[in-house]
């Protein structure tokens, strides 16, 4: 019996060659080092018949993807930078051979064409893709702390122009077919039914003579040098990365080098720097994050089969309710019934969803007809009409226990016996919400983060008698909504808010130690958080913080007691961004520190503490609490804790999360720093028992 291969070559009666890709036993095609011999063999066959062949079409046998990139697992097998460089060089050499044939080579693309898959396509003479929504093209390597290593940094700017290439490679963004055609990334975007037919017409054309993209000619004509473009890109990149992501800087360096020194030298540098990046702690951490999220998508919680969800109900028309309705409607594609106590609340939610969908229409992702169709599936009202058809009802009302319990009773009256009631509470224990319920097994926490349409995490919180089927159903629903769910234990603050609270409290302590607001925020931005803690308090709402903190103090103890500043701020009308003032003053998208807040809090601000000390002071209490959560079983694993912190509060992704950060920083170093801070600032820095035990045993969170 002959061995099944990934690459298969057929030459038809018209001497047209067809090269199919189908990685056996895998849902997605990925490029692997093990395929090199197979590919070289096929390239040899093509070379032997190059005078007879009229053209070559490269396509996928998978129904919904072309090539989703290189298999990231092979990078972890590299023990040295040299081995990783060798992988990149092998890929470059194989793709180079595709472009050297005397006949035209065409890639016929349907579905994701990413990373190494797009580099393969870029090495072809022509690219034809389907106009299907699942067709996406991009070079996402930067998101793994890498640069494209098989020619992408050199071929893309020469094809679509420097500025467009920088935008794609530095962000890792994926573009749809229409945008790809506009950029010149593909030569044609066609319905799937005629993909092969169109590819065939391109394969029989002579090889293209590519001209410099029009925008590049414009750059030359106005004297705008490449150096200016690279300088501007470096400045913009540094504002985003703050030096924490070496791949971004290296992408700029490699692209500039290749354009100045030539294609061949550019490829050499690309492979060399790729190898070095593979070995960085940042790339290792980002790759671990990729593997963790991939694993989590496959996990089932218990043996229960999720119930089939056909319709969703949402209670509350505020920002959270509107966002939850949107991901249920637009991502999960379920009809949604939304209820609010007032017609204004309903109109707000409907308007919010229309605005989000209309953005997609303006970007031509949705047609006007599809927008109208989506909006017709969102019904809003002040009654429960239609709720009896919902399999899951998600509550997003105020943080008031009695109100949430009354919502449970009302849903149990109007909905079926099997309807799941999911509470979006951010702090109230789920077992308290389930008290007095007729069917407590149907009640679960489903904690989204604001804004719900953007933030990727959802905490799933079963209480003691929540059924396995309920958990399985809401996990499946969250995934359909485009979320990454983690299952956490039912205690006050759950996991994410519980670790966030001491971080925010310490930022407030630093403020009360007379450090400037911007100095504190910048320290944590430079450390790698997406927003500073003082800005975050304004974003969440000072009033929300004032409600949550006492609950955590009551349930978990005095270590959650922060400095007493909430009442002072609220008495002065400072609720944060939503009212235009908190610690900052807001006008539209602009913000500036409201210096009158210093007088209000009786502070004389300074910058006497270093940024490093501020960042560690705020972060260490978070790390300490994360370890407590792991040891108390609030989270199932260090992996879940890392994902929860990164996706829930933006813990710096390049560190891999709190637990991987502790391993990298070194437990001994961390405890020494905590002891120093305890002597200087107080008992809240005392290492928890779990940290001390691990130091004694030599245990780490990851092997």
XYZ file of C-alpha atoms in Angstrom:
703
model
C 0.000 0.000 0.000
C 1.519 3.355 -1.021
C 2.092 6.044 1.584
C -0.393 8.946 1.520
C 1.398 12.188 0.783
C 0.724 15.828 1.610
C 1.659 17.116 -1.851
C 0.397 15.431 -5.014
C 1.235 16.411 -8.564
C -0.892 15.672 -11.618
C -0.105 16.788 -15.178
C -3.208 16.812 -17.352
C -3.614 16.211 -21.099
C -3.000 19.923 -21.809
C 0.348 19.656 -19.973
C -1.016 21.837 -17.182
C 0.375 20.831 -13.777
C -1.878 20.677 -10.699
C -0.204 20.579 -7.277
C -2.609 19.770 -4.427
C -1.939 20.228 -0.689
C -3.676 18.062 1.907
C -2.066 17.455 5.320
C -3.425 14.062 6.342
C -5.317 13.766 9.631
C -5.433 17.541 10.166
C -8.352 19.940 9.731
C -6.028 22.722 8.560
C -3.118 22.606 6.145
C 0.105 23.724 7.824
C 3.654 23.653 6.471
C 6.006 21.344 8.337
C 9.751 20.686 8.127
C 8.975 16.990 7.547
C 7.438 17.877 4.160
C 10.701 19.294 2.748
C 11.823 16.062 1.044
C 8.375 15.518 -0.451
C 8.234 19.065 -1.792
C 11.775 18.885 -3.188
C 10.866 15.663 -4.974
C 7.883 17.375 -6.639
C 9.962 20.418 -7.562
C 12.452 18.024 -9.148
C 9.674 16.378 -11.221
C 8.509 19.807 -12.392
C 12.060 20.816 -13.244
C 12.552 17.667 -15.306
C 9.465 18.470 -17.404
C 9.697 22.259 -17.410
C 10.000 22.487 -21.188
C 6.699 20.593 -21.669
C 4.570 22.068 -18.836
C 2.304 24.979 -19.815
C 1.582 26.209 -16.267
C 1.215 25.165 -12.620
C -1.719 25.630 -10.236
C -1.166 25.196 -6.477
C -4.376 24.540 -4.549
C -5.751 22.911 -1.402
C -7.903 19.801 -1.117
C -9.268 21.036 2.218
C -12.824 22.368 1.865
C -12.279 25.521 3.936
C -8.595 26.481 3.989
C -5.596 26.971 1.708
C -2.605 26.928 4.104
C -3.061 28.372 7.596
C 0.684 28.929 8.102
C 3.710 26.988 9.236
C 3.257 24.466 12.042
C 4.392 26.444 15.105
C 5.264 23.221 16.966
C 8.398 22.752 14.848
C 9.828 25.997 16.258
C 9.739 24.595 19.784
C 11.836 21.678 18.546
C 14.643 24.112 17.647
C 17.342 24.108 20.310
C 19.364 26.951 18.792
C 18.880 30.078 16.683
C 20.926 28.391 13.940
C 18.414 25.525 13.688
C 15.539 28.008 13.379
C 17.476 29.961 10.727
C 17.979 26.718 8.813
C 14.200 26.115 8.827
C 13.607 29.581 7.387
C 16.329 29.153 4.757
C 14.838 25.813 3.647
C 11.442 27.470 3.193
C 12.977 30.364 1.261
C 14.839 28.013 -1.082
C 11.769 25.898 -1.852
C 9.606 28.920 -2.573
C 12.353 30.483 -4.701
C 12.347 27.409 -6.945
C 8.603 27.910 -7.600
C 9.273 31.356 -9.004
C 12.164 30.216 -11.208
C 10.157 27.919 -13.515
C 9.781 29.175 -17.098
C 5.988 28.679 -16.931
C 3.513 30.651 -14.824
C 2.706 29.398 -11.315
C -0.680 30.288 -9.813
C -1.987 29.816 -6.273
C -5.745 29.169 -6.138
C -6.807 30.305 -2.655
C -9.978 29.505 -0.728
C -10.140 30.045 3.029
C -7.298 31.173 5.308
C -3.980 31.814 3.545
C -1.734 32.939 6.365
C 1.916 33.126 7.367
C 3.914 30.517 5.466
C 0.800 29.879 3.349
C 0.817 33.463 2.082
C 4.608 33.336 1.619
C 4.053 30.292 -0.605
C 1.436 32.226 -2.565
C 3.715 35.291 -2.816
C 6.382 33.107 -4.448
C 3.883 32.257 -7.226
C 3.514 34.443 -10.317
C -0.221 34.983 -9.838
C -2.693 34.673 -6.960
C -6.413 34.072 -7.429
C -8.737 33.844 -4.409
C -12.417 33.270 -3.697
C -14.589 36.157 -2.558
C -15.934 33.973 0.254
C -15.999 35.479 3.774
C -13.701 32.740 5.121
C -10.930 33.721 2.689
C -8.395 35.771 4.642
C -4.817 36.647 3.750
C -2.148 37.848 6.162
C 1.269 37.482 7.757
C 0.478 37.158 11.487
C 4.004 36.144 12.620
C 4.483 39.349 14.644
C 1.721 38.125 16.964
C 3.990 35.186 17.854
C 6.988 37.445 18.407
C 8.437 36.548 14.995
C 8.879 37.954 11.506
C 7.834 36.199 8.276
C 10.813 33.911 7.617
C 10.203 32.437 4.163
C 10.473 35.549 2.014
C 7.487 37.544 3.237
C 9.449 40.606 4.362
C 11.081 40.846 0.925
C 8.358 39.828 -1.510
C 5.403 41.698 -0.011
C 6.769 45.274 -0.261
C 7.913 44.596 -3.832
C 4.402 43.421 -4.722
C 2.062 45.848 -2.939
C 4.354 48.728 -1.950
C 6.268 49.563 1.199
C 3.593 51.348 3.229
C 0.892 48.736 2.617
C 3.386 45.940 3.376
C 4.503 47.591 6.622
C 0.879 47.898 7.694
C 0.220 44.184 7.116
C 3.462 42.787 8.549
C 3.728 45.046 11.628
C 0.135 44.434 12.712
C -0.322 40.835 11.567
C -3.793 41.842 10.345
C -5.750 39.620 7.975
C -7.486 41.046 4.917
C -10.553 39.812 3.068
C -10.602 39.097 -0.660
C -11.907 42.515 -1.723
C -9.171 44.354 0.208
C -6.531 41.884 -1.030
C -7.523 42.674 -4.628
C -7.456 46.415 -3.970
C -3.955 46.155 -2.457
C -2.712 44.099 -5.417
C -2.060 41.154 -3.105
C -4.196 38.974 -5.402
C -4.769 39.318 -9.137
C -8.412 38.223 -9.033
C -11.173 37.631 -6.485
C -13.897 35.330 -7.836
C -16.801 33.108 -6.698
C -15.619 29.712 -5.426
C -17.481 27.941 -8.242
C -15.110 29.360 -10.877
C -11.864 29.522 -8.841
C -10.099 26.720 -10.728
C -11.318 27.904 -14.111
C -9.934 31.419 -13.499
C -6.700 30.018 -12.040
C -6.295 28.016 -15.252
C -6.549 31.136 -17.425
C -3.781 32.791 -15.393
C -1.608 29.645 -15.494
C -1.592 29.718 -19.297
C -0.547 33.404 -19.413
C 3.092 34.370 -19.742
C 4.935 35.328 -16.584
C 3.964 38.836 -15.373
C 6.221 41.851 -15.566
C 5.365 43.564 -12.301
C 5.615 47.344 -12.201
C 6.234 49.315 -9.025
C 2.884 49.900 -7.258
C 1.304 53.278 -8.034
C 1.727 54.510 -4.460
C 5.463 53.806 -4.614
C 5.736 55.957 -7.763
C 3.881 58.719 -5.942
C 6.324 58.474 -3.025
C 9.255 58.874 -5.445
C 7.595 61.779 -7.286
C 7.091 63.815 -4.088
C 10.579 63.024 -2.837
C 9.413 61.159 0.223
C 12.357 58.867 0.940
C 12.155 55.345 2.263
C 14.114 56.528 5.290
C 11.316 58.933 6.231
C 8.744 56.148 5.890
C 10.797 53.776 8.065
C 11.475 56.506 10.654
C 7.772 57.289 10.908
C 6.879 53.591 11.106
C 9.492 53.065 13.858
C 8.110 56.001 15.843
C 4.527 54.750 15.528
C 5.552 51.167 16.351
C 7.445 52.223 19.465
C 4.415 54.144 20.719
C 2.496 50.860 20.601
C 5.125 48.343 21.687
C 7.188 50.547 24.059
C 10.164 48.350 23.263
C 8.561 45.194 24.659
C 8.190 43.370 21.337
C 11.586 42.934 19.605
C 9.966 41.376 16.502
C 8.411 44.704 15.478
C 11.765 46.514 15.498
C 13.426 43.646 13.652
C 10.722 43.612 10.939
C 11.531 47.257 10.177
C 15.266 46.577 10.139
C 14.983 43.508 7.848
C 12.619 45.210 5.386
C 14.792 48.321 5.176
C 17.955 46.227 4.754
C 16.406 44.188 1.917
C 15.231 47.251 0.009
C 18.673 48.874 0.329
C 20.949 45.839 -0.202
C 18.822 43.796 -2.580
C 16.501 40.801 -2.518
C 19.097 38.037 -1.950
C 20.814 39.820 0.955
C 17.367 40.661 2.367
C 16.444 36.959 2.426
C 19.709 36.108 4.227
C 19.047 38.680 6.926
C 15.397 37.646 7.204
C 16.348 34.017 7.933
C 19.135 35.019 10.344
C 16.935 37.366 12.384
C 14.039 34.884 12.300
C 16.314 32.358 14.011
C 17.274 34.836 16.735
C 13.632 35.812 17.370
C 12.545 32.163 17.750
C 14.847 31.919 20.784
C 13.626 35.102 22.554
C 11.612 34.815 25.775
C 8.957 37.070 24.192
C 8.350 34.714 21.260
C 8.390 31.649 23.522
C 5.769 33.272 25.762
C 3.568 34.345 22.832
C 3.828 30.870 21.275
C 2.841 29.295 24.601
C -0.209 31.562 24.564
C -1.053 30.385 21.037
C -0.794 26.711 22.070
C -2.845 27.325 25.223
C -5.735 28.974 23.370
C -5.635 26.257 20.691
C -5.837 23.543 23.386
C -8.698 25.320 25.131
C -10.800 25.370 21.962
C -10.716 21.566 21.921
C -11.523 21.026 25.607
C -14.824 19.640 26.849
C -15.879 20.196 30.431
C -17.066 16.860 31.749
C -18.951 14.350 29.635
C -22.082 16.474 29.221
C -23.318 17.275 25.723
C -24.179 20.978 25.215
C -27.855 21.702 24.657
C -28.697 23.057 21.193
C -29.062 26.825 21.356
C -31.308 28.436 18.752
C -32.152 31.729 20.418
C -30.699 33.958 23.150
C -32.333 36.389 25.572
C -30.527 39.384 27.104
C -31.688 41.322 30.170
C -30.444 44.913 30.320
C -29.914 47.435 27.539
C -26.817 49.133 28.939
C -23.312 48.928 27.508
C -22.777 45.314 28.624
C -26.219 44.073 27.590
C -25.916 45.737 24.178
C -22.437 44.252 23.658
C -23.548 40.749 24.705
C -26.524 41.028 22.352
C -24.121 41.989 19.552
C -21.768 39.015 19.918
C -24.777 36.694 20.175
C -26.287 38.180 17.024
C -23.283 39.009 14.815
C -20.756 36.337 15.839
C -22.850 33.413 17.143
C -25.593 34.212 14.587
C -28.537 33.662 16.956
C -31.771 35.685 17.019
C -31.782 37.796 20.206
C -34.576 39.126 22.402
C -33.480 42.015 24.596
C -35.417 43.438 27.542
C -34.853 46.611 29.523
C -37.004 48.354 32.148
C -37.255 51.475 29.967
C -37.831 52.118 26.305
C -34.752 54.392 26.355
C -32.628 51.424 27.423
C -34.045 49.332 24.585
C -33.410 52.085 22.033
C -29.863 52.504 23.341
C -29.131 48.786 22.802
C -30.701 48.751 19.336
C -28.796 51.908 18.363
C -25.535 50.486 19.686
C -25.947 47.325 17.596
C -26.935 49.282 14.491
C -23.838 51.468 14.885
C -21.522 48.418 15.106
C -23.161 46.695 12.123
C -23.178 49.905 10.100
C -19.398 50.200 10.618
C -19.113 46.804 8.921
C -21.379 48.000 6.099
C -19.199 51.072 5.563
C -16.153 48.811 5.350
C -18.137 46.654 2.862
C -17.968 43.598 5.115
C -21.777 43.599 5.278
C -24.225 44.596 2.558
C -27.134 46.887 3.398
C -29.502 43.912 3.021
C -27.442 41.809 5.467
C -27.372 44.666 7.960
C -31.163 44.932 7.796
C -31.482 41.171 8.089
C -29.297 41.154 11.227
C -31.225 44.016 12.821
C -34.504 42.205 12.155
C -33.210 39.344 14.315
C -32.723 41.658 17.305
C -35.994 42.383 19.072
C -36.078 44.849 21.945
C -38.866 45.589 24.395
C -39.871 46.260 27.991
C -41.661 42.910 28.173
C -40.756 39.219 27.927
C -42.335 38.660 24.520
C -40.374 35.941 22.683
C -38.248 34.984 25.711
C -40.059 31.648 25.975
C -38.135 30.551 22.839
C -34.679 31.283 24.350
C -32.501 28.381 25.480
C -30.110 30.788 27.285
C -30.957 34.102 28.943
C -27.999 36.316 29.880
C -28.564 38.886 32.595
C -26.588 42.150 32.492
C -28.406 44.399 35.002
C -27.033 46.444 37.926
C -24.850 44.791 40.611
C -27.746 44.374 43.024
C -28.385 40.929 44.533
C -32.118 41.396 45.120
C -32.605 42.644 41.537
C -30.724 39.675 40.065
C -32.701 37.211 42.198
C -35.969 38.778 40.991
C -34.725 38.353 37.382
C -34.192 34.614 38.085
C -37.781 34.278 39.338
C -39.228 36.106 36.329
C -37.256 34.009 33.818
C -38.302 30.791 35.566
C -41.939 31.895 35.169
C -41.836 32.873 31.482
C -39.263 30.427 30.058
C -39.105 26.654 29.753
C -37.833 24.334 32.493
C -34.581 23.850 30.597
C -33.763 27.546 29.974
C -30.354 28.506 31.345
C -30.048 31.717 33.357
C -26.519 33.142 32.981
C -25.552 36.110 35.151
C -22.973 38.631 33.957
C -22.235 39.704 37.532
C -18.672 40.879 38.077
C -18.529 40.352 41.831
C -21.612 38.721 43.403
C -21.257 34.980 44.146
C -23.464 32.909 41.822
C -24.785 30.692 44.643
C -26.304 33.813 46.210
C -28.041 34.713 42.932
C -29.342 31.105 42.753
C -30.821 31.206 46.301
C -34.562 30.584 46.152
C -34.454 29.473 42.499
C -36.750 26.638 41.448
C -34.124 25.237 39.097
C -30.682 26.181 40.531
C -29.025 23.624 38.227
C -29.808 25.988 35.308
C -28.047 28.974 36.891
C -24.461 29.874 36.033
C -22.199 32.908 35.902
C -21.122 34.143 32.483
C -18.843 37.100 33.155
C -17.984 39.205 30.090
C -15.527 42.089 30.088
C -16.201 45.569 28.782
C -16.635 46.293 25.924
C -18.190 42.852 25.380
C -17.886 43.002 21.584
C -14.097 43.449 21.825
C -12.760 41.741 24.951
C -11.930 38.075 24.213
C -12.398 36.482 27.655
C -15.475 35.068 29.369
C -15.423 33.591 32.873
C -17.848 30.675 33.251
C -18.813 30.311 36.918
C -20.813 27.261 38.021
C -22.058 27.192 41.636
C -22.234 23.978 43.679
C -25.383 22.598 41.999
C -25.000 23.940 38.426
C -25.433 20.972 36.067
C -22.643 19.798 33.777
C -24.953 20.308 30.798
C -25.459 23.962 31.756
C -21.680 24.502 31.894
C -21.116 22.682 28.584
C -23.876 24.722 26.903
C -22.607 28.157 27.961
C -18.985 27.217 27.138
C -20.117 26.252 23.619
C -22.165 29.470 23.359
C -19.214 31.627 24.458
C -16.986 30.025 21.805
C -19.602 30.726 19.131
C -19.627 34.343 20.329
C -15.907 34.435 19.500
C -14.805 34.282 23.139
C -12.209 32.261 25.023
C -13.985 30.827 28.088
C -12.279 29.758 31.311
C -14.225 27.917 34.021
C -13.630 29.428 37.486
C -14.839 28.723 41.004
C -17.754 30.592 42.547
C -16.215 33.031 45.035
C -16.316 36.818 45.277
C -14.540 38.506 42.364
C -14.097 35.102 40.682
C -10.578 35.144 39.189
C -9.989 38.186 36.996
C -11.520 40.858 39.229
C -9.971 39.216 42.276
C -6.440 39.620 40.889
C -7.242 43.022 39.385
C -8.433 44.539 42.683
C -5.059 44.428 44.519
C -3.353 45.781 41.385
C -5.753 48.744 41.269
C -5.527 49.253 45.046
C -1.748 49.455 44.867
C -1.940 51.993 42.031
C -4.177 54.070 44.336
C -1.631 53.634 47.170
C 1.125 54.891 44.845
C -1.071 57.877 43.946
C -1.629 58.633 47.632
C 2.164 58.445 48.040
C 2.094 61.615 45.911
C 3.136 60.192 42.547
C 1.807 61.926 39.421
C -1.148 60.251 37.701
C 0.621 60.170 34.304
C 3.806 58.829 35.907
C 1.866 55.864 37.345
C 0.020 55.162 34.101
C 3.193 55.436 31.997
C 5.063 53.060 34.312
C 2.501 50.316 33.694
C 2.189 51.112 29.984
C 5.949 50.709 29.640
C 5.729 47.493 31.644
C 3.371 46.202 28.935
C -0.234 46.768 30.051
C -2.544 48.192 27.328
C -3.827 50.989 29.603
C -2.525 52.442 32.846
C -4.328 51.572 36.115
C -5.584 55.103 36.818
C -6.989 55.347 33.273
C -8.517 51.892 33.775
C -10.306 53.028 36.925
C -11.785 55.927 34.933
C -12.792 53.527 32.133
C -14.444 50.995 34.471
C -16.082 53.757 36.500
C -15.103 55.029 39.951
C -18.642 54.222 41.135
C -18.271 50.589 39.979
C -14.968 50.307 41.868
C -16.662 51.752 44.959
C -19.336 49.004 44.777
C -16.994 46.072 44.112
C -14.252 46.764 46.699
C -16.468 46.439 49.841
C -17.824 43.090 48.549
C -14.267 41.774 48.145
C -13.210 43.073 51.579
C -16.240 41.426 53.212
C -15.779 38.080 51.433
C -11.967 37.828 51.222
C -10.467 39.969 53.954
C -8.686 43.203 54.784
C -5.924 42.760 52.178
C -8.494 44.013 49.641
C -8.959 47.295 51.510
C -7.566 50.096 49.371
C -6.993 53.750 50.297
C -10.141 55.673 51.116
C -10.581 57.888 48.077
C -13.754 56.660 46.311
C -16.206 58.740 48.408
C -14.106 61.895 47.954
C -14.122 61.454 44.177
C -17.813 60.506 43.919
C -18.900 63.446 46.112
C -17.188 65.657 43.530
C -19.104 63.954 40.668
C -16.020 62.096 39.383
C -17.338 58.784 38.069
C -14.829 58.544 35.244
C -14.969 58.727 31.464
C -18.749 58.184 31.250
C -19.394 61.594 32.888
C -16.397 63.372 31.339
C -14.274 63.515 34.460
C -12.535 61.266 36.948
C -8.785 61.455 37.424
C -8.675 62.689 33.838
C -10.900 65.176 31.990
C -12.441 63.884 28.761
C -13.539 65.685 25.600
C -14.444 63.162 22.921
C -11.370 60.982 22.424
C -9.038 63.519 24.053
C -8.074 63.263 27.708
C -5.772 65.134 30.055
C -5.032 64.834 33.761
C -7.457 66.923 35.808
C -4.919 68.536 38.110
C -7.643 69.757 40.486
C -7.934 66.137 41.661
C -4.611 66.564 43.499
C -6.070 69.398 45.600
C -9.210 67.363 46.222
C -7.116 64.463 47.571
C -4.701 66.860 49.376
C -1.663 65.691 47.362
C 1.495 67.422 46.114
C 2.406 65.273 43.090
C 5.973 64.257 42.224
C 7.961 61.655 40.288
C 10.128 60.486 43.192
C 9.613 56.756 42.552
C 11.171 54.983 39.553
C 8.912 53.509 36.863
C 10.306 50.029 37.579
C 9.397 50.264 41.263
C 5.893 51.520 40.494
C 5.311 48.744 37.946
C 6.478 46.009 40.324
C 4.585 47.515 43.273
C 1.334 47.319 41.319
C 2.031 43.947 39.702
C 3.314 41.946 42.701
C -0.010 41.980 44.642
C -1.688 40.693 41.446
C 0.858 37.849 41.175
C 0.430 36.956 44.849
C -3.360 36.789 44.483
C -3.128 34.740 41.279
C -1.114 32.086 43.129
C -3.701 32.039 45.926
C -6.432 31.537 43.303
C -4.566 28.577 41.818
C -3.984 26.970 45.224
C -7.629 27.481 46.239
C -8.880 25.903 43.003
C -10.489 29.135 41.751
C -8.758 28.367 38.455
C -7.996 24.861 37.194
C -4.419 25.498 36.077
C -1.621 28.040 35.671
C -2.452 28.004 31.964
C -6.055 29.125 32.631
C -4.742 31.792 34.994
C -2.368 33.149 32.360
C -5.063 33.209 29.661
C -7.548 34.845 32.059
C -5.126 37.611 33.044
C -3.971 38.351 29.471
C -7.399 38.242 27.809
C -9.320 39.709 30.764
C -7.153 42.612 31.953
C -4.388 42.838 29.356
C -1.574 41.445 31.505
C 1.468 41.905 29.208
C 1.124 39.121 26.582
C 4.870 38.984 25.853
C 5.403 37.705 29.434
C 3.050 34.751 28.877
C 0.869 35.737 31.868
C 1.350 35.994 35.657
C 2.483 32.397 36.230
C 4.905 32.284 33.323
C 6.166 35.718 34.431
C 6.961 34.306 37.907
C 8.851 31.379 36.343
C 10.856 33.732 34.084
C 11.526 36.357 36.769
C 12.603 33.627 39.188
C 10.733 32.703 42.357
C 13.715 33.524 44.584
C 14.103 36.971 42.989
C 10.390 37.658 43.327
C 10.193 36.686 47.001
C 13.274 38.781 47.758
C 11.613 41.797 46.107
C 8.359 41.117 48.005
C 10.235 40.994 51.320
C 11.862 44.348 50.516
C 8.475 45.874 49.665
C 6.880 44.380 52.805
C 9.460 46.113 55.017
C 9.013 49.371 53.109
C 5.276 49.483 52.347
C 3.473 47.001 54.582
C 2.117 43.501 55.091
C 0.125 43.460 51.827
C 3.397 42.477 50.081
C 3.960 39.391 52.236
C 4.454 36.349 49.943
C 1.553 33.901 50.155
C 2.219 30.395 51.476
C 2.002 28.893 47.997
C 4.995 30.947 46.830
C 7.065 30.023 49.897
C 6.222 26.316 49.551
C 7.244 26.313 45.888
C 10.523 28.056 46.691
C 11.308 25.338 49.240
C 10.354 22.452 46.921
C 11.913 23.983 43.782
C 8.579 23.615 41.970
C 7.736 25.882 39.016
C 4.386 26.541 37.350
C 5.578 25.213 33.998
C 8.181 22.544 33.381
